[in-house]
XYZ file of C-alpha atoms in Angstrom:
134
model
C 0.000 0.000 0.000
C 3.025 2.323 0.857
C 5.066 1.864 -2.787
C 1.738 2.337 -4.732
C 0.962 6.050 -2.480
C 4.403 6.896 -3.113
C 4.238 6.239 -6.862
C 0.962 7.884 -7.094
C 2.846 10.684 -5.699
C 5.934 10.457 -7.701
C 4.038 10.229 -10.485
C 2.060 13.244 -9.921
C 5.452 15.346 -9.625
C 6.829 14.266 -12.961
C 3.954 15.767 -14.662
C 2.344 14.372 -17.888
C 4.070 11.688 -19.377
C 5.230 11.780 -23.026
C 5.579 8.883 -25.668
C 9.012 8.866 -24.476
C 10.014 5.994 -21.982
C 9.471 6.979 -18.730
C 10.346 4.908 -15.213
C 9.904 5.548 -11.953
C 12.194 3.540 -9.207
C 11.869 3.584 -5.414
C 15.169 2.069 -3.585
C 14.994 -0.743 -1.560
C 17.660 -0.751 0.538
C 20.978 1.286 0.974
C 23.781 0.325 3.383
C 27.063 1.649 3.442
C 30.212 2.896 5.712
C 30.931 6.036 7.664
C 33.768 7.396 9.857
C 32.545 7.788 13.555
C 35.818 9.660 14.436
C 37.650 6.491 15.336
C 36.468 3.557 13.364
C 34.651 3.089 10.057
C 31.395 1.532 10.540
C 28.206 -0.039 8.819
C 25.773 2.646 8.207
C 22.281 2.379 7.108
C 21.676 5.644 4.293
C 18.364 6.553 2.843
C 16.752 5.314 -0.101
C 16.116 7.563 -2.751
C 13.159 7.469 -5.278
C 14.338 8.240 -9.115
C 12.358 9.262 -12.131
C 14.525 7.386 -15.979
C 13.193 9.376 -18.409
C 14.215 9.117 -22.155
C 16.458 11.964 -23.498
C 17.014 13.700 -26.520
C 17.602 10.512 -29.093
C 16.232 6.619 -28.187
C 19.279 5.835 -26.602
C 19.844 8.924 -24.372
C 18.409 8.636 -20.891
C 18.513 11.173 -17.598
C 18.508 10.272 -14.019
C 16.781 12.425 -11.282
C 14.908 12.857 -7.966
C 11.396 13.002 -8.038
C 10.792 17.430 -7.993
C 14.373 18.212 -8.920
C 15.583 19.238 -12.597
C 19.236 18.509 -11.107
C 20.216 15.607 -13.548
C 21.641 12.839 -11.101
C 22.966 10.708 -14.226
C 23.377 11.286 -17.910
C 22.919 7.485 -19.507
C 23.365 6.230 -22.816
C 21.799 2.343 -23.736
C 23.897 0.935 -26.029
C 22.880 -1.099 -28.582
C 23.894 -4.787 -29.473
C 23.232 -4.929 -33.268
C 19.912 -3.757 -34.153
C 18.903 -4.398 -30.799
C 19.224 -2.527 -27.750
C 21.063 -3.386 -24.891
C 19.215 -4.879 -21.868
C 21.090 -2.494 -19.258
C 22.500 0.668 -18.840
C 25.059 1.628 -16.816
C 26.030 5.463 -15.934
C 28.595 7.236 -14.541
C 31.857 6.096 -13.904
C 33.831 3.958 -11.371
C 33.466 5.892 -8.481
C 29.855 6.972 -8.619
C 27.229 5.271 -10.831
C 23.807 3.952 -11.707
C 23.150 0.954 -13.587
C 19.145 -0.297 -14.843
C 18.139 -3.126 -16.566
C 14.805 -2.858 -18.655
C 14.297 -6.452 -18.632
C 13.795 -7.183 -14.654
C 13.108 -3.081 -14.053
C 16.316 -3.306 -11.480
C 18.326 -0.788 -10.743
C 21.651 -0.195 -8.523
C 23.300 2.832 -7.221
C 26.778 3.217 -6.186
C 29.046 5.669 -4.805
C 32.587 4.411 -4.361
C 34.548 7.338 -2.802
C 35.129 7.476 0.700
C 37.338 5.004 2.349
C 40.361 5.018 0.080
C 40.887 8.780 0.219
C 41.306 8.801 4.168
C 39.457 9.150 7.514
C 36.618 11.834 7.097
C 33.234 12.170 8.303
C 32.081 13.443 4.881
C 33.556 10.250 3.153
C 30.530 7.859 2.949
C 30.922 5.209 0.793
C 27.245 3.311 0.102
C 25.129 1.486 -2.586
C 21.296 1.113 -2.935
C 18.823 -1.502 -4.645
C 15.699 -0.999 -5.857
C 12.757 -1.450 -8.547
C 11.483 0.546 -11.227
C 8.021 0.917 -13.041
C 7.544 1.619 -16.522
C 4.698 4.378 -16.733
């Protein structure tokens, strides 16, 4: 009952939807690590909701929050032949997304943190979740 209120709501921020492919995906779960001054240790983080909506050409997509225009990821679906591929993956090593259109998965993961030293603002963390196609 909770996921379909939020993607009532989610959906109702994005606005009309367009012939263009649209997908809506509420994390799951999120863990990661944080610096408590002394140690690193397991931290729960929140998890986000994300609107995929198709860019400027079919294989251009955009990544952001649900009432931001801030793009979190720029994503381009490659294609394998004449087909396209069944995943994307954006970003880069240290901080990425990565959806598959087949099982509506996604993953997000932001690598920097630990190796760059003992800070309170390094958090490394990655989150899980599901997507609907509108």
């Amino acid at each position: 009952m909770r996921t379909c209120l939020a993607m009532l709501l989610i959906i109702g921020m994005v606005g009309p939807v367009s012939a263009a492919e649209t997908y809506v995906c509420i994390g799951e779960q999120s863990t990661g690590f944080k610096w408590n001054g002394s140690a690193w240790e397991r931290a729960g983080f929140h998890a986000d909701k994300f609107v995929i909506s198709q860019g400027e050409t079919k294989s251009d997509y955009v990544v952001k929050q649900p009432g931001s225009n801030r793009i979190a990821h720029r994503c381009e679906r490659a294609a394998i032949g004449a087909m396209a591929a069944p995943q994307m993956a954006c970003g880069g090593l240290a901080y990425n997304f990565i959806f598959n259109f087949e099982t509506l998965r996604f993953q997000e993961f932001h690598g920097l943190g630990y190796v760059e030293g003992d800070s309170p603002g390094n958090t490394p963390y990655i989150m899980i979740g599901k997507c609907t196609k509108l």
